[in-house]
Coordinates of C-alpha atoms in Angstrom, one line a residue:
M1 CA 34.7 -12.3 -32.1
D2 CA 35.8 -8.7 -32.6
R3 CA 32.8 -6.7 -31.4
A4 CA 34.3 -3.5 -32.7
S5 CA 33.9 -4.6 -36.3
T6 CA 30.6 -3.6 -37.9
P7 CA 28.8 -6.3 -39.8
P8 CA 26.8 -5.4 -42.9
P9 CA 23.1 -4.6 -42.3
N10 CA 20.8 -7.5 -42.3
I11 CA 18.0 -7.9 -44.8
F12 CA 14.9 -5.9 -43.7
A13 CA 17.0 -3.7 -41.3
G14 CA 17.9 0.0 -41.5
L15 CA 14.4 1.2 -42.5
S16 CA 14.6 4.1 -40.0
L17 CA 17.3 5.6 -42.2
V18 CA 14.8 6.4 -44.9
L19 CA 11.3 6.1 -43.3
D20 CA 9.7 8.5 -40.8
R21 CA 6.9 6.5 -39.1
V22 CA 5.3 9.7 -37.9
A23 CA 3.8 7.9 -34.9
E24 CA 2.8 11.2 -33.3
R25 CA 0.4 11.9 -36.3
R26 CA -1.4 8.5 -36.3
D27 CA -4.4 9.9 -34.4
D28 CA -4.6 13.1 -36.4
H29 CA -7.5 12.0 -38.6
A30 CA -7.6 15.1 -40.8
W31 CA -3.9 14.9 -41.5
I32 CA -4.1 11.1 -42.2
D33 CA -7.0 11.7 -44.6
A34 CA -5.1 14.5 -46.4
Q35 CA -2.0 12.3 -46.8
A36 CA -4.2 9.4 -48.2
R37 CA -5.7 11.7 -50.8
S38 CA -2.4 13.3 -51.7
G39 CA -1.1 12.9 -55.2
D40 CA 2.2 11.8 -53.7
A41 CA 0.6 8.9 -51.8
R42 CA 1.8 5.3 -52.6
Y43 CA -0.1 2.2 -51.7
L44 CA 1.2 -1.3 -51.2
L45 CA -1.4 -4.1 -51.7
L46 CA -1.1 -7.3 -49.7
D47 CA -3.3 -10.3 -50.5
A48 CA -4.6 -12.9 -48.1
A49 CA -1.3 -14.7 -48.0
G50 CA 0.7 -11.6 -47.3
D51 CA 2.1 -11.5 -50.8
T52 CA 2.4 -8.2 -52.7
L53 CA 2.5 -7.0 -56.3
L54 CA 5.8 -6.6 -58.1
Q55 CA 6.8 -4.8 -61.3
R56 CA 6.9 -7.0 -64.4
D57 CA 10.6 -7.6 -64.0
R58 CA 10.1 -8.6 -60.3
H59 CA 12.9 -6.3 -59.2
A60 CA 10.8 -3.6 -57.6
L61 CA 7.5 -3.3 -55.8
R62 CA 4.4 -2.3 -57.8
W63 CA 2.9 0.6 -55.7
L64 CA -0.5 1.9 -56.5
D65 CA -1.0 5.6 -56.8
V66 CA -4.0 7.5 -55.3
T67 CA -6.1 7.3 -58.5
E68 CA -5.6 3.5 -58.8
R69 CA -6.4 3.1 -55.1
E70 CA -9.6 5.2 -55.3
Q71 CA -10.9 3.6 -58.6
R72 CA -10.0 0.0 -57.8
L73 CA -9.8 -0.4 -54.0
G74 CA -11.6 2.7 -52.6
D75 CA -13.5 0.6 -50.0
V76 CA -10.3 -1.1 -48.6
P77 CA -9.0 0.7 -45.5
A78 CA -5.4 2.0 -45.6
S79 CA -2.8 1.8 -42.8
L80 CA -0.1 4.4 -42.8
L81 CA 3.5 3.1 -43.0
G82 CA 5.1 6.5 -42.8
L83 CA 6.8 9.1 -44.9
I84 CA 9.8 8.8 -47.2
D85 CA 11.2 12.2 -48.4
G86 CA 7.8 13.6 -47.3
R87 CA 5.9 11.2 -49.5
P88 CA 3.2 9.1 -47.6
H89 CA 3.3 5.3 -47.9
F90 CA 0.3 3.1 -47.0
V91 CA -0.5 -0.6 -47.0
L92 CA -3.9 -2.1 -48.1
A93 CA -4.9 -5.6 -47.0
L94 CA -7.4 -7.4 -49.3
D95 CA -8.5 -10.9 -48.5
D96 CA -10.8 -11.3 -51.6
A97 CA -8.9 -13.6 -53.9
A98 CA -11.0 -12.8 -56.9
R99 CA -10.4 -9.1 -56.6
T100 CA -6.7 -9.4 -56.0
S101 CA -6.3 -11.8 -58.9
A102 CA -8.3 -9.5 -61.2
L103 CA -6.2 -6.5 -60.2
A104 CA -2.9 -8.3 -60.8
V105 CA -4.1 -9.3 -64.3
S106 CA -5.3 -5.8 -65.2
L107 CA -2.0 -4.2 -63.9
G108 CA 0.2 -6.9 -65.5
A109 CA 1.9 -7.2 -62.1
P110 CA 2.7 -10.6 -60.5
F111 CA 2.2 -11.3 -56.8
A112 CA 5.2 -12.6 -54.9
S113 CA 6.0 -13.6 -51.3
L114 CA 8.5 -11.7 -49.1
R115 CA 10.6 -14.8 -48.7
H116 CA 11.0 -15.3 -52.5
S117 CA 11.3 -11.6 -53.6
A118 CA 13.3 -9.9 -50.9
L119 CA 16.8 -10.5 -52.3
Q120 CA 15.7 -9.1 -55.7
L121 CA 14.2 -5.9 -54.3
P122 CA 16.0 -2.7 -53.4
I123 CA 17.0 -2.8 -49.7
E124 CA 14.5 -0.2 -48.7
E125 CA 11.7 -1.8 -50.6
A126 CA 12.4 -5.2 -49.0
A127 CA 12.3 -3.6 -45.6
L128 CA 9.0 -1.8 -46.4
F129 CA 7.5 -5.0 -47.6
A130 CA 8.5 -6.7 -44.3
Y131 CA 7.1 -3.9 -42.2
A132 CA 3.8 -3.9 -44.1
K133 CA 3.6 -7.7 -43.9
G134 CA 4.2 -7.7 -40.2
L135 CA 1.6 -5.0 -39.5
V136 CA -1.1 -6.6 -41.7
H137 CA -0.5 -10.1 -40.1
W138 CA -1.1 -8.6 -36.7
Q139 CA -4.2 -6.9 -37.9
R140 CA -5.6 -10.1 -39.3
E141 CA -4.8 -12.1 -36.3
T142 CA -6.1 -9.6 -33.8
R143 CA -9.8 -9.5 -34.4
Y144 CA -11.3 -10.1 -30.9
C145 CA -10.6 -8.6 -27.5
G146 CA -8.7 -11.0 -25.3
R147 CA -10.4 -9.6 -22.2
C148 CA -14.1 -9.6 -23.1
G149 CA -14.3 -11.3 -26.6
A150 CA -15.9 -8.3 -28.3
T151 CA -14.8 -7.4 -31.8
L152 CA -11.9 -5.0 -32.3
R153 CA -11.7 -1.9 -34.6
L154 CA -8.5 -0.6 -36.0
V155 CA -7.5 2.9 -34.8
S156 CA -4.3 5.0 -35.0
A157 CA -3.9 4.6 -38.7
G158 CA -3.9 0.8 -38.3
H159 CA -1.4 0.6 -35.5
R160 CA -3.8 0.0 -32.6
A161 CA -6.9 -2.1 -32.2
Q162 CA -9.6 -1.0 -29.7
C163 CA -12.3 -3.1 -28.2
S164 CA -15.7 -2.2 -29.5
N165 CA -17.3 -2.9 -26.1
A166 CA -17.6 0.5 -24.4
E167 CA -17.4 -1.1 -21.0
C168 CA -14.1 -2.6 -21.9
A169 CA -12.5 -0.4 -24.6
R170 CA -9.2 -2.2 -24.1
M171 CA -6.4 -1.1 -26.5
H172 CA -4.4 -3.8 -28.2
F173 CA -0.9 -3.1 -29.6
P174 CA 1.1 -4.8 -32.4
R175 CA 3.2 -7.7 -31.0
T176 CA 6.4 -9.1 -32.0
D177 CA 7.8 -12.5 -30.7
A178 CA 11.4 -12.2 -29.7
A179 CA 13.7 -15.0 -30.7
I180 CA 17.4 -15.4 -30.2
I181 CA 19.8 -16.8 -32.8
V182 CA 23.4 -17.5 -32.0
I183 CA 26.7 -18.6 -33.5
V184 CA 28.6 -20.5 -30.8
E185 CA 32.3 -20.9 -31.1
H186 CA 35.0 -22.8 -29.3
D187 CA 38.7 -22.8 -30.1
G188 CA 38.4 -21.9 -33.8
A189 CA 35.2 -23.9 -34.6
C190 CA 31.6 -23.0 -34.7
L191 CA 28.5 -25.0 -33.6
L192 CA 25.8 -25.6 -36.2
G193 CA 22.8 -27.8 -36.2
R194 CA 20.2 -29.2 -38.6
Q195 CA 16.6 -30.3 -38.4
A196 CA 15.4 -33.6 -39.9
G197 CA 13.0 -31.9 -42.4
W198 CA 15.7 -29.6 -43.9
P199 CA 17.3 -30.1 -47.3
V200 CA 20.2 -32.5 -47.3
G201 CA 23.4 -30.9 -46.0
R202 CA 21.7 -27.7 -44.6
Y203 CA 23.2 -26.5 -41.3
S204 CA 22.2 -23.4 -39.4
T205 CA 23.0 -21.5 -36.3
L206 CA 20.9 -22.4 -33.2
A207 CA 17.8 -20.4 -32.4
G208 CA 14.7 -20.3 -30.2
F209 CA 12.1 -18.1 -28.7
V210 CA 12.6 -16.1 -25.6
E211 CA 10.5 -17.3 -22.6
P212 CA 8.9 -15.2 -19.9
G213 CA 11.3 -14.0 -17.2
E214 CA 14.4 -14.4 -19.4
T215 CA 16.9 -11.9 -20.6
L216 CA 18.1 -12.4 -24.2
E217 CA 21.4 -13.6 -22.9
D218 CA 19.8 -16.2 -20.7
A219 CA 17.6 -17.3 -23.6
V220 CA 20.8 -17.9 -25.6
R221 CA 22.3 -20.1 -22.8
R222 CA 19.1 -22.1 -22.3
E223 CA 18.4 -22.7 -26.0
V224 CA 22.0 -23.8 -26.8
A225 CA 22.0 -26.1 -23.8
E226 CA 18.6 -27.6 -24.6
E227 CA 19.3 -28.2 -28.3
S228 CA 22.9 -29.3 -28.1
G229 CA 23.9 -29.8 -24.5
V230 CA 26.7 -27.3 -25.0
L231 CA 27.2 -24.8 -22.2
V232 CA 28.1 -21.2 -23.1
D233 CA 29.5 -18.4 -21.0
E234 CA 30.2 -15.2 -22.8
V235 CA 27.3 -13.9 -24.9
H236 CA 27.5 -10.8 -27.0
Y237 CA 25.0 -9.0 -29.2
H238 CA 25.7 -9.1 -32.9
S239 CA 22.7 -7.7 -34.8
S240 CA 18.9 -8.1 -35.2
Q241 CA 16.5 -8.7 -38.0
P242 CA 12.7 -8.2 -38.3
W243 CA 11.3 -11.6 -39.4
P244 CA 7.6 -11.2 -40.2
M245 CA 7.1 -14.8 -41.2
P246 CA 4.9 -14.4 -39.4
A247 CA 5.7 -12.2 -36.4
S248 CA 9.3 -12.5 -35.0
L249 CA 12.2 -10.4 -34.2
M250 CA 15.5 -12.3 -34.6
V251 CA 18.1 -11.1 -32.2
G252 CA 21.5 -12.3 -33.2
F253 CA 24.3 -13.1 -30.8
T254 CA 27.8 -14.7 -30.7
A255 CA 28.7 -16.9 -27.7
T256 CA 31.7 -18.8 -26.4
A257 CA 31.3 -22.4 -25.3
H258 CA 33.0 -24.1 -22.3
S259 CA 33.8 -27.2 -24.3
R260 CA 32.8 -29.1 -27.5
E261 CA 30.9 -31.8 -25.7
I262 CA 27.5 -32.3 -27.4
A263 CA 24.5 -34.1 -25.8
M264 CA 21.3 -33.1 -27.4
R265 CA 18.5 -32.9 -24.9
D266 CA 15.2 -31.8 -26.5
H267 CA 15.7 -33.7 -29.8
E268 CA 14.7 -30.7 -31.8
L269 CA 17.8 -31.1 -33.9
E270 CA 18.6 -34.2 -35.9
E271 CA 22.3 -33.4 -35.6
A272 CA 24.7 -30.8 -34.1
R273 CA 28.3 -30.5 -35.2
W274 CA 31.4 -28.3 -34.8
F275 CA 32.9 -26.9 -38.0
T276 CA 36.2 -25.1 -38.6
P277 CA 36.3 -22.5 -41.4
Q278 CA 38.2 -24.8 -43.6
Q279 CA 35.8 -27.7 -43.0
I280 CA 32.9 -25.4 -44.1
A281 CA 34.8 -24.3 -47.2
D282 CA 35.6 -27.9 -48.2
A283 CA 32.1 -29.1 -47.5
L284 CA 30.6 -26.2 -49.6
A285 CA 33.0 -27.2 -52.4
D286 CA 32.0 -30.9 -52.4
G287 CA 28.3 -30.2 -52.0
S288 CA 27.9 -31.7 -48.5
F289 CA 27.2 -28.4 -46.8
L290 CA 24.4 -26.0 -47.4
P291 CA 24.1 -22.7 -45.4
S292 CA 20.9 -21.0 -44.4
P293 CA 19.4 -18.8 -47.2
P294 CA 21.2 -15.4 -47.6
L295 CA 17.9 -13.8 -46.6
S296 CA 18.4 -14.8 -43.0
V297 CA 20.4 -13.4 -40.1
S298 CA 21.8 -16.9 -39.6
Y299 CA 23.6 -16.6 -42.9
R300 CA 25.0 -13.2 -41.8
L301 CA 26.2 -14.6 -38.5
L302 CA 28.0 -17.4 -40.3
A303 CA 29.5 -15.0 -42.9
H304 CA 30.8 -12.7 -40.2
W305 CA 32.3 -15.5 -38.3
L306 CA 34.0 -17.0 -41.4
E307 CA 35.5 -13.6 -42.3
R308 CA 36.8 -13.0 -38.8
R309 CA 38.1 -16.5 -38.0
G310 CA 39.1 -17.8 -41.4
G311 CA 39.5 -14.7 -43.7
M312 CA 36.9 -16.3 -46.0
D313 CA 34.0 -14.7 -47.8
L314 CA 30.8 -16.8 -47.6
D315 CA 29.2 -15.2 -50.6
D316 CA 32.3 -16.1 -52.7
L317 CA 32.4 -19.7 -51.3
V318 CA 28.7 -20.2 -52.2
A319 CA 29.1 -18.7 -55.7
A320 CA 32.2 -20.9 -56.4
A321 CA 30.2 -23.9 -55.3
G322 CA 27.4 -23.0 -57.7
R323 CA 24.7 -22.8 -55.0

């Protein structure tokens, strides 16, 4: 694969182009308070499931302004996401189902999940939703100190959690689980697999979590070998994608196999197959092939490979197939 070509940005990526996370100001309590009370402040509300409010047409996020926040959710702590064009953006996490439901009704704004709304949102808003969802998930899952068991309190504008036990006072930081995802090729064909519980015809690039003591490249080699028995040599970085469902970072790669011999070892996959570009195009047309959802980096890896190896546009193929 031509590493010099630049793939299009993945969904949820590129947030740093518009958002300043102002990490250096997170412990400046006076500044944070002033930003939270500013008339320019915007608040994103997440319910217990990590869903958020959308505008009525479902094509944009429904941000709360400072007045709505103070009048309706003044007792709910806010975590700073950052600044966009100097305007502060916060997230509010509310687990009370009755309150969130009542607020949605009063605002006429539906709740929606990240998975089901991301492709309808502007790119920056989808990325902000993903960022907020990931941060709030960590906050909800990190309630007790792993060293002494005492309760934790959020500090640094929601980006740190400190043990309440003065003798411990351990600081806990947001965590992300690294996972690799790879499109493997050999002599003009790519390796795709499917799990038993997936929709009929769905195939995806291979993926798995990075284990302790592994480089990302070694994780690629191990996961491909475990899932398919295929041995790979060259491994090259492609792109990455935050995947807060619930807390992963998908690191995408391309890899070259020694051969096409398949011998599945861990039985995680129901099937693994080699596909040429034409076989994918034909199978999409006759309904026997279903790619990963366009939301995923797996889709982008396949799209980039098809364009480079077959001169085909995956979006066009999917549209023509009526998927």
